[in-house]
């Protein structure tokens, strides 16, 4: 068991740091960067906690380098298995013991998803700008972007929005200064070091360089999101005619 916290709302261990978020939530931070080692640590521990939850546990939300844990503070304070002076301390004690005693779960084989992508200027309003920003041709940009193997690090900020890591560093591009009011569903964009895919038509400030005809999010499917954290994504170039065929559009 850890020592009493007193008024501290933070705890640091050799593996992660735990931070008070609210009376019913804490955030575990595993690192500061966007990298595969940190990503694996987040998702391994998330799997452990969901397999062996504490009394009062509600849910988790994984991100690039952190895991937020939600719980019922009243149940936590009355749980006989938990020790500590307050809810935060009790949950922290459990998480540390879980990390120390629970064996790592065998790593799940990553699903590989092939996404057709059209880079035609009709669907890629920022392709020319991004190519010019990096002093390369649009063709070079397309080859670089489509040639990488991406990993889904996180699904957020709207249902099904996939944040992909693994983009060539040469393509790192700032967001648009003024976001678009409407970005079509399926649009693929660049923001900083990441590539993201818009599952729905929403506003957004990513640099749009392509679009997939596949439906990224559908609430009527057993698994509404086409992509999940941990998946590998490969882009396959298609032309505008094939895009229209696959999307069912004749316009």
mmCIF file of C-alpha atoms in Angstrom:
data_model
loop_
_atom_site.group_PDB
_atom_site.id
_atom_site.type_symbol
_atom_site.label_atom_id
_atom_site.label_comp_id
_atom_site.label_asym_id
_atom_site.label_seq_id
_atom_site.Cartn_x
_atom_site.Cartn_y
_atom_site.Cartn_z
ATOM 1 C CA UNK A 1 0.000 0.000 0.000
ATOM 2 C CA UNK A 2 1.178 3.532 -0.688
ATOM 3 C CA UNK A 3 1.644 6.088 2.016
ATOM 4 C CA UNK A 4 -1.233 8.473 2.865
ATOM 5 C CA UNK A 5 -1.748 11.298 0.381
ATOM 6 C CA UNK A 6 -2.851 14.044 2.678
ATOM 7 C CA UNK A 7 -3.968 16.905 0.398
ATOM 8 C CA UNK A 8 -1.941 15.749 -2.615
ATOM 9 C CA UNK A 9 -3.837 15.121 -5.820
ATOM 10 C CA UNK A 10 -0.940 13.480 -7.648
ATOM 11 C CA UNK A 11 1.028 10.272 -7.264
ATOM 12 C CA UNK A 12 4.156 9.245 -9.144
ATOM 13 C CA UNK A 13 5.457 5.701 -9.587
ATOM 14 C CA UNK A 14 8.184 4.224 -11.772
ATOM 15 C CA UNK A 15 5.599 3.138 -14.361
ATOM 16 C CA UNK A 16 3.073 5.972 -14.439
ATOM 17 C CA UNK A 17 1.687 8.994 -12.619
ATOM 18 C CA UNK A 18 -1.862 9.269 -11.283
ATOM 19 C CA UNK A 19 -3.710 12.584 -11.210
ATOM 20 C CA UNK A 20 -6.950 13.606 -9.510
ATOM 21 C CA UNK A 21 -9.554 14.631 -12.095
ATOM 22 C CA UNK A 22 -12.735 14.779 -10.026
ATOM 23 C CA UNK A 23 -14.400 13.033 -7.107
ATOM 24 C CA UNK A 24 -15.298 10.221 -9.503
ATOM 25 C CA UNK A 25 -12.376 10.117 -11.933
ATOM 26 C CA UNK A 26 -8.586 9.917 -12.094
ATOM 27 C CA UNK A 27 -6.143 10.016 -15.003
ATOM 28 C CA UNK A 28 -3.142 7.701 -15.292
ATOM 29 C CA UNK A 29 -0.323 9.173 -17.399
ATOM 30 C CA UNK A 30 2.148 6.726 -18.949
ATOM 31 C CA UNK A 31 4.269 9.167 -20.974
ATOM 32 C CA UNK A 32 4.387 12.494 -22.751
ATOM 33 C CA UNK A 33 4.830 11.616 -26.413
ATOM 34 C CA UNK A 34 2.932 9.888 -29.193
ATOM 35 C CA UNK A 35 4.799 6.629 -29.614
ATOM 36 C CA UNK A 36 4.141 2.900 -29.827
ATOM 37 C CA UNK A 37 5.709 1.973 -26.467
ATOM 38 C CA UNK A 38 3.523 4.410 -24.545
ATOM 39 C CA UNK A 39 0.484 3.389 -26.580
ATOM 40 C CA UNK A 40 1.048 -0.281 -25.715
ATOM 41 C CA UNK A 41 1.444 0.560 -22.012
ATOM 42 C CA UNK A 42 -1.880 2.400 -21.987
ATOM 43 C CA UNK A 43 -3.797 -0.363 -23.712
ATOM 44 C CA UNK A 44 -2.165 -3.216 -21.812
ATOM 45 C CA UNK A 45 -3.083 -1.636 -18.478
ATOM 46 C CA UNK A 46 -6.545 -0.769 -19.746
ATOM 47 C CA UNK A 47 -7.107 -4.427 -20.631
ATOM 48 C CA UNK A 48 -5.843 -5.507 -17.186
ATOM 49 C CA UNK A 49 -8.127 -3.111 -15.348
ATOM 50 C CA UNK A 50 -11.202 -4.064 -17.357
ATOM 51 C CA UNK A 51 -10.429 -7.736 -16.745
ATOM 52 C CA UNK A 52 -9.841 -7.198 -13.004
ATOM 53 C CA UNK A 53 -11.920 -4.147 -12.007
ATOM 54 C CA UNK A 54 -12.174 -2.855 -8.453
ATOM 55 C CA UNK A 55 -15.475 -2.473 -6.625
ATOM 56 C CA UNK A 56 -17.058 0.777 -7.812
ATOM 57 C CA UNK A 57 -15.287 0.756 -11.180
ATOM 58 C CA UNK A 58 -17.441 2.215 -13.995
ATOM 59 C CA UNK A 59 -15.392 2.654 -17.176
ATOM 60 C CA UNK A 60 -12.134 3.776 -18.770
ATOM 61 C CA UNK A 61 -11.242 6.130 -21.615
ATOM 62 C CA UNK A 62 -7.825 5.486 -23.202
ATOM 63 C CA UNK A 63 -5.932 8.242 -25.016
ATOM 64 C CA UNK A 64 -2.487 8.572 -26.638
ATOM 65 C CA UNK A 65 -0.477 8.496 -23.428
ATOM 66 C CA UNK A 66 -3.056 8.331 -20.652
ATOM 67 C CA UNK A 67 -5.989 6.375 -19.286
ATOM 68 C CA UNK A 68 -8.888 8.038 -17.489
ATOM 69 C CA UNK A 69 -10.701 5.848 -14.960
ATOM 70 C CA UNK A 70 -14.269 6.604 -13.847
ATOM 71 C CA UNK A 71 -15.729 5.172 -10.643
ATOM 72 C CA UNK A 72 -18.523 5.529 -8.088
ATOM 73 C CA UNK A 73 -16.966 7.315 -5.066
ATOM 74 C CA UNK A 74 -19.606 6.051 -2.615
ATOM 75 C CA UNK A 75 -19.057 2.419 -3.580
ATOM 76 C CA UNK A 76 -15.286 2.912 -3.482
ATOM 77 C CA UNK A 77 -15.405 4.310 0.065
ATOM 78 C CA UNK A 78 -17.424 1.316 1.301
ATOM 79 C CA UNK A 79 -15.490 -1.362 -0.584
ATOM 80 C CA UNK A 80 -13.760 -3.731 1.838
ATOM 81 C CA UNK A 81 -11.133 -4.724 -0.735
ATOM 82 C CA UNK A 82 -9.890 -1.130 -1.086
ATOM 83 C CA UNK A 83 -7.633 0.621 1.426
ATOM 84 C CA UNK A 84 -6.970 4.304 1.932
ATOM 85 C CA UNK A 85 -8.200 7.454 3.629
ATOM 86 C CA UNK A 86 -10.229 8.734 0.668
ATOM 87 C CA UNK A 87 -11.549 7.630 -2.705
ATOM 88 C CA UNK A 88 -8.556 8.891 -4.653
ATOM 89 C CA UNK A 89 -6.104 7.095 -2.391
ATOM 90 C CA UNK A 90 -8.134 3.875 -2.420
ATOM 91 C CA UNK A 91 -8.277 3.755 -6.202
ATOM 92 C CA UNK A 92 -4.576 4.607 -6.489
ATOM 93 C CA UNK A 93 -3.624 1.817 -4.092
ATOM 94 C CA UNK A 94 -5.590 -0.671 -6.149
ATOM 95 C CA UNK A 95 -4.099 0.486 -9.454
ATOM 96 C CA UNK A 96 -0.544 0.249 -8.155
ATOM 97 C CA UNK A 97 -1.120 -3.243 -6.760
ATOM 98 C CA UNK A 98 -2.728 -4.292 -10.042
ATOM 99 C CA UNK A 99 0.262 -3.026 -11.989
ATOM 100 C CA UNK A 100 2.688 -4.829 -9.696
ATOM 101 C CA UNK A 101 0.880 -8.177 -9.323
ATOM 102 C CA UNK A 102 -1.173 -8.733 -12.447
ATOM 103 C CA UNK A 103 0.631 -10.423 -15.361
ATOM 104 C CA UNK A 104 0.547 -8.677 -18.697
ATOM 105 C CA UNK A 105 -2.125 -9.912 -21.056
ATOM 106 C CA UNK A 106 -0.854 -11.470 -24.249
ATOM 107 C CA UNK A 107 -0.712 -8.786 -26.873
ATOM 108 C CA UNK A 108 -3.660 -8.940 -29.237
ATOM 109 C CA UNK A 109 -2.728 -9.306 -32.878
ATOM 110 C CA UNK A 110 -3.439 -6.037 -34.609
ATOM 111 C CA UNK A 111 -6.196 -5.991 -37.178
ATOM 112 C CA UNK A 112 -4.994 -4.695 -40.531
ATOM 113 C CA UNK A 113 -7.513 -2.523 -42.335
ATOM 114 C CA UNK A 114 -7.099 -1.511 -45.974
ATOM 115 C CA UNK A 115 -8.836 1.799 -46.676
ATOM 116 C CA UNK A 116 -9.423 3.005 -50.239
ATOM 117 C CA UNK A 117 -8.504 6.688 -50.498
ATOM 118 C CA UNK A 118 -9.052 9.150 -53.323
ATOM 119 C CA UNK A 119 -6.575 12.027 -53.453
ATOM 120 C CA UNK A 120 -8.334 13.809 -56.343
ATOM 121 C CA UNK A 121 -8.396 17.583 -55.910
ATOM 122 C CA UNK A 122 -12.211 17.471 -55.904
ATOM 123 C CA UNK A 123 -11.998 15.680 -52.547
ATOM 124 C CA UNK A 124 -8.675 17.089 -51.354
ATOM 125 C CA UNK A 125 -8.989 20.870 -51.068
ATOM 126 C CA UNK A 126 -5.722 21.261 -49.115
ATOM 127 C CA UNK A 127 -3.539 18.833 -51.076
ATOM 128 C CA UNK A 128 -1.884 21.543 -53.166
ATOM 129 C CA UNK A 129 -1.287 23.731 -50.106
ATOM 130 C CA UNK A 130 0.310 20.919 -48.082
ATOM 131 C CA UNK A 131 2.537 19.956 -51.022
ATOM 132 C CA UNK A 132 3.612 23.574 -51.465
ATOM 133 C CA UNK A 133 4.193 23.962 -47.713
ATOM 134 C CA UNK A 134 6.730 21.120 -47.876
ATOM 135 C CA UNK A 135 8.126 22.125 -51.280
ATOM 136 C CA UNK A 136 7.184 18.812 -52.873
ATOM 137 C CA UNK A 137 4.833 17.890 -55.705
ATOM 138 C CA UNK A 138 1.276 16.688 -55.050
ATOM 139 C CA UNK A 139 2.322 13.304 -56.471
ATOM 140 C CA UNK A 140 5.191 13.050 -53.955
ATOM 141 C CA UNK A 141 2.818 13.977 -51.154
ATOM 142 C CA UNK A 142 0.343 11.283 -52.199
ATOM 143 C CA UNK A 143 3.071 8.641 -52.449
ATOM 144 C CA UNK A 144 4.470 9.530 -49.031
ATOM 145 C CA UNK A 145 1.102 9.667 -47.323
ATOM 146 C CA UNK A 146 -0.294 6.495 -48.881
ATOM 147 C CA UNK A 147 2.940 4.538 -48.460
ATOM 148 C CA UNK A 148 2.996 4.556 -44.652
ATOM 149 C CA UNK A 149 1.577 1.934 -42.289
ATOM 150 C CA UNK A 150 -0.547 3.737 -39.735
ATOM 151 C CA UNK A 151 -1.703 2.734 -36.284
ATOM 152 C CA UNK A 152 -4.971 3.857 -34.730
ATOM 153 C CA UNK A 153 -3.891 5.453 -31.465
ATOM 154 C CA UNK A 154 -7.238 6.775 -30.355
ATOM 155 C CA UNK A 155 -10.901 7.136 -31.275
ATOM 156 C CA UNK A 156 -12.257 10.582 -30.292
ATOM 157 C CA UNK A 157 -13.382 13.601 -30.343
ATOM 158 C CA UNK A 158 -16.610 12.604 -32.077
ATOM 159 C CA UNK A 159 -17.776 8.970 -32.451
ATOM 160 C CA UNK A 160 -15.535 7.057 -34.820
ATOM 161 C CA UNK A 161 -12.937 9.795 -35.419
ATOM 162 C CA UNK A 162 -9.658 7.931 -35.884
ATOM 163 C CA UNK A 163 -6.337 9.490 -34.867
ATOM 164 C CA UNK A 164 -3.540 7.755 -36.747
ATOM 165 C CA UNK A 165 0.142 7.640 -35.842
ATOM 166 C CA UNK A 166 2.920 6.669 -38.226
ATOM 167 C CA UNK A 167 2.724 9.477 -40.760
ATOM 168 C CA UNK A 168 6.113 10.362 -42.319
ATOM 169 C CA UNK A 169 7.567 13.249 -40.293
ATOM 170 C CA UNK A 170 8.233 15.223 -43.465
ATOM 171 C CA UNK A 171 4.462 15.712 -43.821
ATOM 172 C CA UNK A 172 3.977 17.376 -40.418
ATOM 173 C CA UNK A 173 1.711 20.378 -41.138
ATOM 174 C CA UNK A 174 -0.075 22.872 -38.859
ATOM 175 C CA UNK A 175 -3.856 22.949 -38.664
ATOM 176 C CA UNK A 176 -5.774 25.518 -40.643
ATOM 177 C CA UNK A 177 -5.925 28.929 -38.963
ATOM 178 C CA UNK A 178 -9.663 29.125 -39.653
ATOM 179 C CA UNK A 179 -11.517 25.781 -39.406
ATOM 180 C CA UNK A 180 -14.019 24.816 -42.071
ATOM 181 C CA UNK A 181 -17.660 24.916 -41.043
ATOM 182 C CA UNK A 182 -18.299 21.591 -42.764
ATOM 183 C CA UNK A 183 -15.848 18.776 -43.530
ATOM 184 C CA UNK A 184 -17.396 15.854 -45.471
ATOM 185 C CA UNK A 185 -17.551 12.424 -43.865
ATOM 186 C CA UNK A 186 -14.608 10.244 -44.877
ATOM 187 C CA UNK A 187 -12.238 13.175 -45.282
ATOM 188 C CA UNK A 188 -8.622 12.417 -44.425
ATOM 189 C CA UNK A 189 -6.563 15.235 -43.017
ATOM 190 C CA UNK A 190 -3.261 16.218 -41.461
ATOM 191 C CA UNK A 191 -2.839 18.162 -38.221
ATOM 192 C CA UNK A 192 0.658 18.372 -36.792
ATOM 193 C CA UNK A 193 2.223 14.906 -36.718
ATOM 194 C CA UNK A 194 -1.050 13.056 -37.147
ATOM 195 C CA UNK A 195 -3.423 11.912 -39.824
ATOM 196 C CA UNK A 196 -7.108 11.788 -38.925
ATOM 197 C CA UNK A 197 -10.256 10.516 -40.612
ATOM 198 C CA UNK A 198 -13.571 12.350 -40.240
ATOM 199 C CA UNK A 199 -16.366 9.797 -39.678
ATOM 200 C CA UNK A 200 -19.179 12.342 -39.960
ATOM 201 C CA UNK A 201 -19.754 15.678 -41.637
ATOM 202 C CA UNK A 202 -18.624 18.157 -38.994
ATOM 203 C CA UNK A 203 -16.579 21.326 -38.666
ATOM 204 C CA UNK A 204 -12.806 20.945 -38.441
ATOM 205 C CA UNK A 205 -9.416 22.517 -38.990
ATOM 206 C CA UNK A 206 -7.339 19.635 -40.355
ATOM 207 C CA UNK A 207 -5.663 19.983 -43.755
ATOM 208 C CA UNK A 208 -7.814 17.774 -46.013
ATOM 209 C CA UNK A 209 -5.751 15.836 -48.558
ATOM 210 C CA UNK A 210 -8.039 12.926 -49.462
ATOM 211 C CA UNK A 211 -11.226 11.036 -48.745
ATOM 212 C CA UNK A 212 -12.344 7.440 -48.273
ATOM 213 C CA UNK A 213 -15.717 6.241 -49.584
ATOM 214 C CA UNK A 214 -16.096 3.822 -46.672
ATOM 215 C CA UNK A 215 -18.450 4.625 -43.810
ATOM 216 C CA UNK A 216 -16.282 5.058 -40.701
ATOM 217 C CA UNK A 217 -19.168 5.157 -38.232
ATOM 218 C CA UNK A 218 -22.608 3.584 -38.354
ATOM 219 C CA UNK A 219 -24.636 3.216 -35.179
ATOM 220 C CA UNK A 220 -26.608 0.331 -36.733
ATOM 221 C CA UNK A 221 -23.524 -1.929 -37.049
ATOM 222 C CA UNK A 222 -22.665 -4.351 -34.202
ATOM 223 C CA UNK A 223 -19.383 -2.427 -33.897
ATOM 224 C CA UNK A 224 -20.355 1.125 -34.934
ATOM 225 C CA UNK A 225 -16.763 2.297 -35.489
ATOM 226 C CA UNK A 226 -14.992 0.728 -38.460
ATOM 227 C CA UNK A 227 -11.618 1.317 -36.805
ATOM 228 C CA UNK A 228 -10.532 0.567 -33.247
ATOM 229 C CA UNK A 229 -7.518 1.654 -31.229
ATOM 230 C CA UNK A 230 -4.641 -0.669 -32.062
ATOM 231 C CA UNK A 231 -5.666 -1.369 -35.657
ATOM 232 C CA UNK A 232 -3.146 -0.986 -38.465
ATOM 233 C CA UNK A 233 -4.344 1.049 -41.429
ATOM 234 C CA UNK A 234 -3.021 0.955 -44.979
ATOM 235 C CA UNK A 235 -4.268 3.430 -47.577
ATOM 236 C CA UNK A 236 -4.961 2.168 -51.105
ATOM 237 C CA UNK A 237 -5.117 4.830 -53.813
ATOM 238 C CA UNK A 238 -8.266 4.924 -55.926
ATOM 239 C CA UNK A 239 -9.374 7.395 -58.597
ATOM 240 C CA UNK A 240 -12.431 9.625 -58.516
ATOM 241 C CA UNK A 241 -14.515 7.254 -60.653
ATOM 242 C CA UNK A 242 -13.893 4.359 -58.265
ATOM 243 C CA UNK A 243 -14.589 6.622 -55.291
ATOM 244 C CA UNK A 244 -18.001 7.509 -56.728
ATOM 245 C CA UNK A 245 -18.754 3.847 -57.434
ATOM 246 C CA UNK A 246 -17.792 2.705 -53.923
ATOM 247 C CA UNK A 247 -19.658 5.548 -52.252
ATOM 248 C CA UNK A 248 -22.760 5.002 -54.430
ATOM 249 C CA UNK A 249 -22.544 8.518 -55.849
ATOM 250 C CA UNK A 250 -23.227 9.222 -59.506
ATOM 251 C CA UNK A 251 -22.629 12.963 -59.308
#
